[in-house]
PDB file of C-alpha atoms in Angstrom:
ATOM      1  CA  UNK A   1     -18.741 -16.584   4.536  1.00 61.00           C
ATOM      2  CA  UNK A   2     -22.419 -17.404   4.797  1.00 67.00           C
ATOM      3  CA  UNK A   3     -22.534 -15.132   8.265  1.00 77.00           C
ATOM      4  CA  UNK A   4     -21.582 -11.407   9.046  1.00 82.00           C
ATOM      5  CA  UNK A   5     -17.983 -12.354  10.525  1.00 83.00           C
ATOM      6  CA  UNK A   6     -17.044 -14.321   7.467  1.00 81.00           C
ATOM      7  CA  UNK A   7     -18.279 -11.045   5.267  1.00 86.00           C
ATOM      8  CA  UNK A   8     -16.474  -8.618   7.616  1.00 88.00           C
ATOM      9  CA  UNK A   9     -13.368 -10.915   7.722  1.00 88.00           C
ATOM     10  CA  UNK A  10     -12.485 -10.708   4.058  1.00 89.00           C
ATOM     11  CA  UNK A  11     -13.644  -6.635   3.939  1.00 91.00           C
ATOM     12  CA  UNK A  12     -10.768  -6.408   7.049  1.00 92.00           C
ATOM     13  CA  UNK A  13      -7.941  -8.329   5.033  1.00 91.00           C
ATOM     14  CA  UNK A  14      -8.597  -6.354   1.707  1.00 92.00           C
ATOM     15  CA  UNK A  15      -9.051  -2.930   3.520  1.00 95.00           C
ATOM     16  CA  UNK A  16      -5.677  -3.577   5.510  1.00 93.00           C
ATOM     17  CA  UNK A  17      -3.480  -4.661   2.157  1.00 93.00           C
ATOM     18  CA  UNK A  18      -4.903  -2.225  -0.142  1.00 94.00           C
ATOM     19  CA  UNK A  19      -3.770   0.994   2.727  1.00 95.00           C
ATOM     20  CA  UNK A  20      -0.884  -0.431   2.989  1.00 93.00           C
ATOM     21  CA  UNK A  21      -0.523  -0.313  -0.931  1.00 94.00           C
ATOM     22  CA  UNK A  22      -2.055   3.459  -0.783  1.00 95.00           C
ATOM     23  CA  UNK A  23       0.564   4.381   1.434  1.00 94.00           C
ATOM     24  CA  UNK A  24       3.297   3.190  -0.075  1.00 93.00           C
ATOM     25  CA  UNK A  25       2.337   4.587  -3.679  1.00 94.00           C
ATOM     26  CA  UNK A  26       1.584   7.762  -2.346  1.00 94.00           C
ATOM     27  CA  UNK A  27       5.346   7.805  -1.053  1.00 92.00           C
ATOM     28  CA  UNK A  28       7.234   6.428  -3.915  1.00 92.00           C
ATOM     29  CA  UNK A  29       5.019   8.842  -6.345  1.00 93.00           C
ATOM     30  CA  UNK A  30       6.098  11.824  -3.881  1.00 92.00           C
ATOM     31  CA  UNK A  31       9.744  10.760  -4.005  1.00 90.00           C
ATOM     32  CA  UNK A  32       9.635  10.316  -7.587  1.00 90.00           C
ATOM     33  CA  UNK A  33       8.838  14.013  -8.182  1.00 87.00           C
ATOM     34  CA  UNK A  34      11.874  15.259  -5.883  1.00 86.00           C
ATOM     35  CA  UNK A  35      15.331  16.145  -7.495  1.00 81.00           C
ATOM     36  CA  UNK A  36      17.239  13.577  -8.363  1.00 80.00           C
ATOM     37  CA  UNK A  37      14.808  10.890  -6.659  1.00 81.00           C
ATOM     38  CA  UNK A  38      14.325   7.530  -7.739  1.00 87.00           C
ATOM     39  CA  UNK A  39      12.211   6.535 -10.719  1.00 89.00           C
ATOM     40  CA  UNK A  40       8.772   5.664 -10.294  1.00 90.00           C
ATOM     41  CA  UNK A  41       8.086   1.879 -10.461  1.00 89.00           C
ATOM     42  CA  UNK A  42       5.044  -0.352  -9.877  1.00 89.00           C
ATOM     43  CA  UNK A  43       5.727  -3.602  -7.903  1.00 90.00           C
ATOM     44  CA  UNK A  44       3.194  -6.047  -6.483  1.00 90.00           C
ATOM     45  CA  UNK A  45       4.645  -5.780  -3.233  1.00 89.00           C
ATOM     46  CA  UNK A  46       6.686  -3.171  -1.060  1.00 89.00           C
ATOM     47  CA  UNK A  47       9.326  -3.834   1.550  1.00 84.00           C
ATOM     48  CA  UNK A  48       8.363  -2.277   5.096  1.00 82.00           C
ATOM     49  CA  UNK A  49      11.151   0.034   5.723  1.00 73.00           C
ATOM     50  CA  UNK A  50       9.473   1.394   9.179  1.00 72.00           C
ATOM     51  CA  UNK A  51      10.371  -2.173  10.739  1.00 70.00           C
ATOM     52  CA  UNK A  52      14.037  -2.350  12.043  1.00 68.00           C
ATOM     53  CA  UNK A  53      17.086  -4.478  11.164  1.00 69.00           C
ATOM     54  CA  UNK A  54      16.627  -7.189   8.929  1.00 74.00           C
ATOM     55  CA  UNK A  55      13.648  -7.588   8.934  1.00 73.00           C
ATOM     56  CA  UNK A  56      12.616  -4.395   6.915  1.00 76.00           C
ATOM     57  CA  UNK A  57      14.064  -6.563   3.825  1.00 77.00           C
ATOM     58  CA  UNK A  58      12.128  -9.657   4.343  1.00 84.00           C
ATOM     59  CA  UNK A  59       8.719 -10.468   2.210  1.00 86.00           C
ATOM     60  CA  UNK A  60       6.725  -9.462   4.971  1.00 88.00           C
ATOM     61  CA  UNK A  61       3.851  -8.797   2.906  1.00 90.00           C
ATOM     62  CA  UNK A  62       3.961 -12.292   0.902  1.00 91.00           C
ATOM     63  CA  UNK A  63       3.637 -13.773   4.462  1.00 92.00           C
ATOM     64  CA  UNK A  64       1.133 -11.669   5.564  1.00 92.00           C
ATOM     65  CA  UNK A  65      -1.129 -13.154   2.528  1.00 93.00           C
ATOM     66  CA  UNK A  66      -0.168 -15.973   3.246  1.00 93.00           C
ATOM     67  CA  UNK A  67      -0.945 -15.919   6.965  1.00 93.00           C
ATOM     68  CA  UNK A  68      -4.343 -14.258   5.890  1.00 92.00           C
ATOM     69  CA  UNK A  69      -5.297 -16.671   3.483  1.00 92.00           C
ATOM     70  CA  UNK A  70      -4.764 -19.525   6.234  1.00 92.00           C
ATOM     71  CA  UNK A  71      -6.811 -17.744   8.889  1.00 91.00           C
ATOM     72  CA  UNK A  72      -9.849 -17.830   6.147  1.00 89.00           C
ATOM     73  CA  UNK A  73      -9.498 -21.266   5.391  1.00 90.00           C
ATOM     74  CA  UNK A  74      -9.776 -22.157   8.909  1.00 90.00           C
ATOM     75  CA  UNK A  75     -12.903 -20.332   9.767  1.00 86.00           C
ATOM     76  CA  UNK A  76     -14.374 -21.609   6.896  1.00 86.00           C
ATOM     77  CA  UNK A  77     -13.732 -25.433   7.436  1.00 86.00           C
ATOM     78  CA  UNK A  78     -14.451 -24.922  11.359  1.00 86.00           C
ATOM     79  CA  UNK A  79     -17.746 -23.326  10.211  1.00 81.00           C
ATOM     80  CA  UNK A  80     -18.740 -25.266   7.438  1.00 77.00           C
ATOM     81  CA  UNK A  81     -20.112 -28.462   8.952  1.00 79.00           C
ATOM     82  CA  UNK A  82     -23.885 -28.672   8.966  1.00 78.00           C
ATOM     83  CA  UNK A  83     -25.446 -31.885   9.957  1.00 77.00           C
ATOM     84  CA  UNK A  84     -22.168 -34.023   9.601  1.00 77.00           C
ATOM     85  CA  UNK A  85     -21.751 -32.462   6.136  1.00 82.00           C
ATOM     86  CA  UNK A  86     -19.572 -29.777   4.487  1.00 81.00           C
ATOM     87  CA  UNK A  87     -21.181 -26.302   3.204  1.00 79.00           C
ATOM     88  CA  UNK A  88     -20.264 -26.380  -0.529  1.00 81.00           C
ATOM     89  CA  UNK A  89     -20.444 -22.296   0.061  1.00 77.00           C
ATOM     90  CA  UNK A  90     -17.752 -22.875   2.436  1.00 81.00           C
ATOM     91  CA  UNK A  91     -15.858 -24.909  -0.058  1.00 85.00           C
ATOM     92  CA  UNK A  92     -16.034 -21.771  -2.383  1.00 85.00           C
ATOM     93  CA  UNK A  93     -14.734 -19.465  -0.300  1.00 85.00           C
ATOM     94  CA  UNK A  94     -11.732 -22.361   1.089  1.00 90.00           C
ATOM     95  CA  UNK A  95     -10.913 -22.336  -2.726  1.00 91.00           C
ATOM     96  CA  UNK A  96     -10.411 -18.402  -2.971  1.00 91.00           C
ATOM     97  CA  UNK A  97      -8.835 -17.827   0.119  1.00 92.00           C
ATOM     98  CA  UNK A  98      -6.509 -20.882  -1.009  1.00 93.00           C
ATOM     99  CA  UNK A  99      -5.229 -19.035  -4.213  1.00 94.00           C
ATOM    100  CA  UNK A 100      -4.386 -15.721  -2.216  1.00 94.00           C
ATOM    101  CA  UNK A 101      -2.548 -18.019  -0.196  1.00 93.00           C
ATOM    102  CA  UNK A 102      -0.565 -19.337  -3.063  1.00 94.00           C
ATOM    103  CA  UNK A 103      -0.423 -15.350  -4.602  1.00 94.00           C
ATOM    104  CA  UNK A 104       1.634 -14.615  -1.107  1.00 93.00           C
ATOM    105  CA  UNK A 105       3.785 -17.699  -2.141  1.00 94.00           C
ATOM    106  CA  UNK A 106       4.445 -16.802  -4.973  1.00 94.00           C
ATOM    107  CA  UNK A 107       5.255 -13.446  -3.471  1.00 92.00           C
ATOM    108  CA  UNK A 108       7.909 -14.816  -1.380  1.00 93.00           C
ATOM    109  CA  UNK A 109      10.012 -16.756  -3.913  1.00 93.00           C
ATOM    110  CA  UNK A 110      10.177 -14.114  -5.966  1.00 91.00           C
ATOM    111  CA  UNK A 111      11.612 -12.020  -2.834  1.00 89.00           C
ATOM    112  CA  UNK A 112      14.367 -14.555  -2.500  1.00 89.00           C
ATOM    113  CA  UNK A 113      15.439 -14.616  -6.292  1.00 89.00           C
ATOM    114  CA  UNK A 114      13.744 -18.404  -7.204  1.00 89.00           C
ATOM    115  CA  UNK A 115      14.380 -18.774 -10.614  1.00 90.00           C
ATOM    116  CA  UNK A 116      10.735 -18.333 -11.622  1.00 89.00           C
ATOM    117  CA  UNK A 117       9.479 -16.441 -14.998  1.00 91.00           C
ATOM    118  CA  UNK A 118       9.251 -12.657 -15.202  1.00 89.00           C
ATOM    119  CA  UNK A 119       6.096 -11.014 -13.889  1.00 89.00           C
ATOM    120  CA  UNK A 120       5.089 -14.447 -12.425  1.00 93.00           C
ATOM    121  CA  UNK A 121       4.117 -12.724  -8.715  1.00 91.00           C
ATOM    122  CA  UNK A 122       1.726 -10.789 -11.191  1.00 93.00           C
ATOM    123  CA  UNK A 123      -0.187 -13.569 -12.992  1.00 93.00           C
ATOM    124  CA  UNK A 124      -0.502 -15.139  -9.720  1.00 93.00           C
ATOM    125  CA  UNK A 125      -2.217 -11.650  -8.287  1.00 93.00           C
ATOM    126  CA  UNK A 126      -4.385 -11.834 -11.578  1.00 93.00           C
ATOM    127  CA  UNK A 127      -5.148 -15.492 -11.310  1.00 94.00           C
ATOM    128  CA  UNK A 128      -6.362 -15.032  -7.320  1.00 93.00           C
ATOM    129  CA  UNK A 129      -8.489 -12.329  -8.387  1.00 93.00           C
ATOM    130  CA  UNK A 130     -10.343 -14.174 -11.420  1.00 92.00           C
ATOM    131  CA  UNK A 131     -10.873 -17.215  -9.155  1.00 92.00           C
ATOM    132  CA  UNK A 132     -12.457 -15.009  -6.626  1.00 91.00           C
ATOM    133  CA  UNK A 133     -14.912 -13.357  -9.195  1.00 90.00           C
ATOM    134  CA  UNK A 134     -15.496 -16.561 -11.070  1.00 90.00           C
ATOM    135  CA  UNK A 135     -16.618 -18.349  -7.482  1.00 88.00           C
ATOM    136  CA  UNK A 136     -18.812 -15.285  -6.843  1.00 85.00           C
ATOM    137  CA  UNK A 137     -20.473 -15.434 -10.172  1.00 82.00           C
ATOM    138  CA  UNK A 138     -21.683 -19.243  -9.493  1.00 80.00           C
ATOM    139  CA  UNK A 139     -22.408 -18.026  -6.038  1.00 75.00           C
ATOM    140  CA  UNK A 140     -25.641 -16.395  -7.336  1.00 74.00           C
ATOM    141  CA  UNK A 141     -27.724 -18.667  -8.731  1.00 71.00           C
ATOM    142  CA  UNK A 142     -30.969 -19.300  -6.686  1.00 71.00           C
ATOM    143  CA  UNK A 143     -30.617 -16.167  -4.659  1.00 76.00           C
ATOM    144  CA  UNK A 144     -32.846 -13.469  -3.380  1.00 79.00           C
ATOM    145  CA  UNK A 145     -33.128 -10.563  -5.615  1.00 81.00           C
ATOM    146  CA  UNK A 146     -31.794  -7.679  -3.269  1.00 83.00           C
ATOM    147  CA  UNK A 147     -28.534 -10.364  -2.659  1.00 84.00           C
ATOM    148  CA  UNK A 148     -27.918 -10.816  -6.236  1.00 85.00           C
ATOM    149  CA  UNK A 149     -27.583  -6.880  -7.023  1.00 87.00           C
ATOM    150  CA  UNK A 150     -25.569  -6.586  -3.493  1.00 88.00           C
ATOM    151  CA  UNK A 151     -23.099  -9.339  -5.259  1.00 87.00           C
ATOM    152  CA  UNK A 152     -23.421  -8.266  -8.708  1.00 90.00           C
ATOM    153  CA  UNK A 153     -21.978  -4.936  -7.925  1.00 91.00           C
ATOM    154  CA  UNK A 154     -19.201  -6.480  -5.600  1.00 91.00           C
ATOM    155  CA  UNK A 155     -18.426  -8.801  -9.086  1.00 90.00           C
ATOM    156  CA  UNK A 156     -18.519  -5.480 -10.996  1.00 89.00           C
ATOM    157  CA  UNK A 157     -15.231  -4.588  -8.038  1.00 91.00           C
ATOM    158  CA  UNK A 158     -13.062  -7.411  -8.268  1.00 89.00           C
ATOM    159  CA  UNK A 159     -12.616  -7.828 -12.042  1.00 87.00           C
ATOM    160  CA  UNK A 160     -11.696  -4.142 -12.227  1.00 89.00           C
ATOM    161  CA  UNK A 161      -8.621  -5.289 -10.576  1.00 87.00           C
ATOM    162  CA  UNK A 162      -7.753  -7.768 -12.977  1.00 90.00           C
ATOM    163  CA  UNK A 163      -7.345  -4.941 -15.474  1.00 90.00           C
ATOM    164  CA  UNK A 164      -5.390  -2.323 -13.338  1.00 90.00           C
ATOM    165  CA  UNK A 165      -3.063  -5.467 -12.305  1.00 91.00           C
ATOM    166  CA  UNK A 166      -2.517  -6.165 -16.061  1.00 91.00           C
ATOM    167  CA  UNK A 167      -1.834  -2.296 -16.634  1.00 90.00           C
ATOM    168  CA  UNK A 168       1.130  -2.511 -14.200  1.00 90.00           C
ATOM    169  CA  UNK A 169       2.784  -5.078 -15.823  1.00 88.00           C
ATOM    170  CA  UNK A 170       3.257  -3.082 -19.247  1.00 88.00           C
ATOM    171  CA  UNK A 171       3.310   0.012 -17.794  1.00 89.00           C
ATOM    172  CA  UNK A 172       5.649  -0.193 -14.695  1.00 87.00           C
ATOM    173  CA  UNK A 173       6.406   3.573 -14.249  1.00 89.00           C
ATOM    174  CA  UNK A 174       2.597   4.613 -14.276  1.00 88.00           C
ATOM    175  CA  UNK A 175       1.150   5.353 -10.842  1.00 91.00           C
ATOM    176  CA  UNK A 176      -1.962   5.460 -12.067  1.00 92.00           C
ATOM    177  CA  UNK A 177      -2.423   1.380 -12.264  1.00 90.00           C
ATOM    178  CA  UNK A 178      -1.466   1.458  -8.955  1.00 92.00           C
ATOM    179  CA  UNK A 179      -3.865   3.785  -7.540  1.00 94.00           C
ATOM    180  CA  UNK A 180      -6.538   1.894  -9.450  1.00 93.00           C
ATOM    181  CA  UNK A 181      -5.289  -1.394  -7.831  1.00 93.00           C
ATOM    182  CA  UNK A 182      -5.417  -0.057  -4.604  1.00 94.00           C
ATOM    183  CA  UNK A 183      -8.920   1.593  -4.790  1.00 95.00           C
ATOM    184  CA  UNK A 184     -10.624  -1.241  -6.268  1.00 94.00           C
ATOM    185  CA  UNK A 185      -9.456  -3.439  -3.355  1.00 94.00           C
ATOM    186  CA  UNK A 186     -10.328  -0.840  -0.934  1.00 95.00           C
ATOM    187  CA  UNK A 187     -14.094  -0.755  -2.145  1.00 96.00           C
ATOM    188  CA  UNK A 188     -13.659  -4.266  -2.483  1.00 94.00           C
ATOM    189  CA  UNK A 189     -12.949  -4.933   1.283  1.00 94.00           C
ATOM    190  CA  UNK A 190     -15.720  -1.983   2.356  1.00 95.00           C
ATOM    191  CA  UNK A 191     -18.610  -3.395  -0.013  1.00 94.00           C
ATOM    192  CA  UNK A 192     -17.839  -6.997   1.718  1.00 93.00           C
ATOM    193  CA  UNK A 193     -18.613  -4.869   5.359  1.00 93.00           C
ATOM    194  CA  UNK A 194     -21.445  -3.537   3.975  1.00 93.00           C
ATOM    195  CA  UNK A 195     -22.960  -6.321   2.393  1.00 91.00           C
ATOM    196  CA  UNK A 196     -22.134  -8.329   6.054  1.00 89.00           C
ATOM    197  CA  UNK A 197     -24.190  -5.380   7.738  1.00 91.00           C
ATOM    198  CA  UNK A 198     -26.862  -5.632   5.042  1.00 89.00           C
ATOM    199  CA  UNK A 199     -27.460  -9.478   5.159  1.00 87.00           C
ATOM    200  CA  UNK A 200     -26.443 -10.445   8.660  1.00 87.00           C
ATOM    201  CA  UNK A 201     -26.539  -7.510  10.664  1.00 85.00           C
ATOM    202  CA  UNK A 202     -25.205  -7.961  14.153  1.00 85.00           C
ATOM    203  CA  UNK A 203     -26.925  -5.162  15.951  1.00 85.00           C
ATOM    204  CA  UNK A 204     -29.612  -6.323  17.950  1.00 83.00           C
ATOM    205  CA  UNK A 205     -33.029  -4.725  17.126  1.00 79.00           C
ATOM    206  CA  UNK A 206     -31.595  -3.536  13.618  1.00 78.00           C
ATOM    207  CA  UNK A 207     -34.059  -3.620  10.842  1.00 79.00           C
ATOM    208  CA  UNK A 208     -34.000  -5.770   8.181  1.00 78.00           C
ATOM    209  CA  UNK A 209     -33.626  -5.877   4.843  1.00 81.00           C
ATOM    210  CA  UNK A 210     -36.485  -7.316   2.374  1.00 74.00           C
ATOM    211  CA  UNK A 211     -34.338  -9.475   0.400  1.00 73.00           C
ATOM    212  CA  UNK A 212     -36.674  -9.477  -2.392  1.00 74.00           C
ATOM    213  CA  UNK A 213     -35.959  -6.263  -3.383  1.00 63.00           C
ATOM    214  CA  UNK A 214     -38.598  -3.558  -4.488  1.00 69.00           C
ATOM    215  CA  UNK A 215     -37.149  -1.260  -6.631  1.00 75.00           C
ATOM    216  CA  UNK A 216     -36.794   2.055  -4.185  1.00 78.00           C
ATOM    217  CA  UNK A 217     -34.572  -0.780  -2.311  1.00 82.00           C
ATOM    218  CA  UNK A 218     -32.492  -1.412  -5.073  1.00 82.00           C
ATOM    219  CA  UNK A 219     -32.130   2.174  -5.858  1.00 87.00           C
ATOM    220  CA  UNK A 220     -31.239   2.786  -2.294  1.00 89.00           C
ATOM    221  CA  UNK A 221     -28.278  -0.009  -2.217  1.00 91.00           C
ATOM    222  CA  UNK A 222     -27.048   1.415  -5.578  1.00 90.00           C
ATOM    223  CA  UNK A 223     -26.795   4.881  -4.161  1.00 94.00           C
ATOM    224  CA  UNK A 224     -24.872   3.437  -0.952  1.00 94.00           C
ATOM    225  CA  UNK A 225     -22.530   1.645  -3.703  1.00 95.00           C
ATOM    226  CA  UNK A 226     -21.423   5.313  -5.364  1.00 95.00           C
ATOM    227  CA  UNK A 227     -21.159   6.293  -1.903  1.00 96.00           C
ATOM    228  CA  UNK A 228     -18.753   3.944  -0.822  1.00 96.00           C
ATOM    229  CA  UNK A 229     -16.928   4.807  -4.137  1.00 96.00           C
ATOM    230  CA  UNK A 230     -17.047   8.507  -3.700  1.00 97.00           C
ATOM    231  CA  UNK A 231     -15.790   7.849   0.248  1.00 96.00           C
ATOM    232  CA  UNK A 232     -12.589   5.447  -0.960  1.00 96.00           C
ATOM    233  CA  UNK A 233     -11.804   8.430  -3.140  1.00 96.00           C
ATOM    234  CA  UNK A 234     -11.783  10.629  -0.799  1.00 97.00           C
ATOM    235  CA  UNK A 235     -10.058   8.345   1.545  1.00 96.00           C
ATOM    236  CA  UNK A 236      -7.141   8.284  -0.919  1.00 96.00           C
ATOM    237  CA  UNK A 237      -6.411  12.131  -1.292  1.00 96.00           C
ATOM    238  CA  UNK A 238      -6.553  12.586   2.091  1.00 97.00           C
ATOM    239  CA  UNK A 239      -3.794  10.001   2.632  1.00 96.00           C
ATOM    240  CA  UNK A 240      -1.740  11.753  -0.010  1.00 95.00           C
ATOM    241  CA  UNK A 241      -1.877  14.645   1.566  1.00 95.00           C
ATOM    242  CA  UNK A 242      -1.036  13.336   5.029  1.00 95.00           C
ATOM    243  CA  UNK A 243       1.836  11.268   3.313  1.00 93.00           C
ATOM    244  CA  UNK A 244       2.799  14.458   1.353  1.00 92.00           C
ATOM    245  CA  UNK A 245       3.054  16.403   5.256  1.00 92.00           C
ATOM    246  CA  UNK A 246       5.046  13.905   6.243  1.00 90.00           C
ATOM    247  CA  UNK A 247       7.869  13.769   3.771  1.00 87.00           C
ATOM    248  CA  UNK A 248       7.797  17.674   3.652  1.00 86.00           C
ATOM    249  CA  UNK A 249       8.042  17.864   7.405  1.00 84.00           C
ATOM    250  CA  UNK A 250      10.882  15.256   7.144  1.00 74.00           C
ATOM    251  CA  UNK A 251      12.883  17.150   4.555  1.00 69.00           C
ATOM    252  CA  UNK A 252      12.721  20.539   6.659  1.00 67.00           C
ATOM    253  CA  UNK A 253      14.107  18.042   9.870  1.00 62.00           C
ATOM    254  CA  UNK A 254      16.981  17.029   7.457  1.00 60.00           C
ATOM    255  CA  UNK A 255      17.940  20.040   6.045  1.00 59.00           C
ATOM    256  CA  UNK A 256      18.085  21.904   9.630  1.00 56.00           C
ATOM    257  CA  UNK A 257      20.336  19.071  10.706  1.00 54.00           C
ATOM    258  CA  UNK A 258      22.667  19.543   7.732  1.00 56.00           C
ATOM    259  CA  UNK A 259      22.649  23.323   8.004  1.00 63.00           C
ATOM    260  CA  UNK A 260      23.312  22.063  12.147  1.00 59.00           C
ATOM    261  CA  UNK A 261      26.235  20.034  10.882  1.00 58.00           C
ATOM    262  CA  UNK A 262      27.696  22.638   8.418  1.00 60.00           C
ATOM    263  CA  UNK A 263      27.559  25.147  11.731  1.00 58.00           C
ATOM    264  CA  UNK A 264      29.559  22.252  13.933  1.00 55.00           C
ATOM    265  CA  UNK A 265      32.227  21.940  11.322  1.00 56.00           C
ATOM    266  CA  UNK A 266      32.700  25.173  11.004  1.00 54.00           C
ATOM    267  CA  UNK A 267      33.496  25.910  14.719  1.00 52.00           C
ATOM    268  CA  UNK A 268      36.464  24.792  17.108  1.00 50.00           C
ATOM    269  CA  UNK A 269      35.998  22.935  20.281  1.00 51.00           C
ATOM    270  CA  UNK A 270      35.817  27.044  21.651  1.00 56.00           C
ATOM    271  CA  UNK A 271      33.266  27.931  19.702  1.00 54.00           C
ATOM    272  CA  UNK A 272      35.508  29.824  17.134  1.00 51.00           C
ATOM    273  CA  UNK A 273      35.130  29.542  13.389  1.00 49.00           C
ATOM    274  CA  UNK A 274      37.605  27.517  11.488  1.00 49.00           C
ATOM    275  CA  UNK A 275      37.226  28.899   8.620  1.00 44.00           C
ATOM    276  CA  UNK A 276      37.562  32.447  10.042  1.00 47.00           C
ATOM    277  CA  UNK A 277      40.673  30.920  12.535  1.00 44.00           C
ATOM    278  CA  UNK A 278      42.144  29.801   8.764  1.00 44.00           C
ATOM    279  CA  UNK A 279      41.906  33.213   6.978  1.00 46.00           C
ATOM    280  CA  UNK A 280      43.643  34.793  10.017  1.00 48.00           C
ATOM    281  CA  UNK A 281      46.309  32.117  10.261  1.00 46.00           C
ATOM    282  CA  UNK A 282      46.858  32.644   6.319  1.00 43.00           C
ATOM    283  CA  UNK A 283      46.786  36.843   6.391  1.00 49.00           C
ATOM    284  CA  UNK A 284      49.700  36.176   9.362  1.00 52.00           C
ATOM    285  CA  UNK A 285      51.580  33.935   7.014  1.00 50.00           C
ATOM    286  CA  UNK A 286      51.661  36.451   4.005  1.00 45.00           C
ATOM    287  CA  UNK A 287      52.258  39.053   6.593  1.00 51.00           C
ATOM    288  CA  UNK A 288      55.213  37.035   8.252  1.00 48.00           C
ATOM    289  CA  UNK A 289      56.432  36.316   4.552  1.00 53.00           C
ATOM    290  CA  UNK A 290      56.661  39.908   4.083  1.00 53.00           C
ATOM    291  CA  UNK A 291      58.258  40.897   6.896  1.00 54.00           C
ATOM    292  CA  UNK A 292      60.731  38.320   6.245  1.00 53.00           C
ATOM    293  CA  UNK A 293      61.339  39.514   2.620  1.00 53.00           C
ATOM    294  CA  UNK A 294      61.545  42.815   3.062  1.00 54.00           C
ATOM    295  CA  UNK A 295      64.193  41.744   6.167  1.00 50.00           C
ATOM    296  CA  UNK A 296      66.422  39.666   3.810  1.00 49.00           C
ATOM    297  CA  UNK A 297      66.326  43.099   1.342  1.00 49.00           C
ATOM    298  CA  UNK A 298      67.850  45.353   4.008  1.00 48.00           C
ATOM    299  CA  UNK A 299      70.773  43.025   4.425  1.00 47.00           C
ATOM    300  CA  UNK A 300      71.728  42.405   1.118  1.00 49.00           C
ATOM    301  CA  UNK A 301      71.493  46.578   0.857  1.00 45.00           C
ATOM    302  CA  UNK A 302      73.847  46.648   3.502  1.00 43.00           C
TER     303      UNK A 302
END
């Protein structure tokens, strides 16, 4: 992780799972508040109901981490080789990457009903997570002062997690744990760009940073920090509102189609209304069972 890529890789992956989780809340929160809709719920994972057939029901997500996890663990082993030896920073990051891999295992067996212990997809979130901050806070010994308060602050982002994931487990009809969840991980994945941008910038001619930190330097990254923060927030309503358009524009659709289907029964293959074509066929019965009353009087008269 020692170069921009390997920074920018692990910002991509969290940024990517934690939208997907933003997304999802924002719908089953929205559908919780409609009449008669389902019950709010927290779950690790969500199925992905926009793919088609069966595959909308399979742990998608789980595999996903899984796949993710493996990709790290590659770059890092194909990168780590200096001099006919093996980074040990490279053997870090191989370890964390290894028990997100295992979290998306874990994910998957609990998809297809393993007989594992209750809430065990959730300790294996938590345990990923305190692995990945315990690695970063050994990661800081002996380094510049300007990269210790870059990492220090991305330490302060992934334990938050911990908590929120803890929340969801005793409070499983809360949306607010998962909101936390998924804007922790989103700052997560953004601070890891940042701090790839910051260290190893790319951009040719870009000017560097003085790693040894004055203090208007410091100040300056800690501002950047609450702006990141204040940016994910924002991120986040706008999504609910674009996820709140959507489900509103999708109820009008399916209410015009079942006011579209009410109109279709209620017409022949002529256009003519049934229900009107009834009434008149039942006002000619009563009027025929009239006539034929009144009929069956005058003979018995005569």
């Amino acid at each position: 992780m020692g170069t921009f890529m390997g920074h920018f890789l692990v910002g991509f992956f969290s940024i990517c799972f934690s939208l997907w989780w933003t997304v999802q809340t924002w719908i089953r929160y929205f559908r919780s508040r409609m009449k008669d809709g389902p019950k709010f719920k927290c779950t690790v994972t969500f199925p992905c109901s926009c793919l088609c057939g069966r595959l909308k029901h399979w742990p998608i997500e789980g595999f996903l981490k899984l796949l993710a996890a493996g990709t790290g663990v590659f770059a890092e082993i194909i990168t780590g080789f200096e001099d006919g030896k093996f980074v040990m920073g490279n053997g870090q990051h191989c370890t964390m990457y290894f028990f997100y891999g295992m979290a998306g295992i874990i994910d998957m067996l609990m998809h297809f009903k393993v007989p594992l212990p209750k809430g065990m997809d959730y300790w294996a979130t938590i345990l990923a997570v305190t692995v990945e901050g315990l690695l970063l806070g050994f990661h800081l010994h002996h380094r510049e002062e300007l990269e210790v308060v870059l990492h220090t602050l991305l330490l302060y982002v992934i334990f938050v997690p911990v908590l929120a994931v803890i929340a969801e487990m005793y409070f499983k009809t809360s949306p607010l744990a998962l909101f936390v969840r998924s804007f922790t991980w989103i700052l997560q994945g953004t601070w890891f760009v940042q701090l790839g941008f910051i260290l190893y910038n790319p951009i040719p001619g870009a000017k560097t940073w003085d790693l040894k930190a004055e203090h208007s330097e410091k100040m300056i990254v800690s501002m950047i920090f609450s702006w990141h923060i204040a940016g994910v927030f924002l991120l986040m309503l706008i999504i609910g509102i674009i996820v709140k358009a959507c489900i509103r524009c999708r109820e009008s659709e399916c209410n015009h189609d079942a006011i579209a289907m009410q109109s279709l029964l209620l017409k022949d293959s002529n256009g003519h209304s049934v229900l009107h074509m009834y009434d008149s066929e039942l006002e000619s019965e009563v009027e025929y069972q009239r006539t034929r009353t009144s009929g069956r009087s005058e003979t018995d008269e005569l």
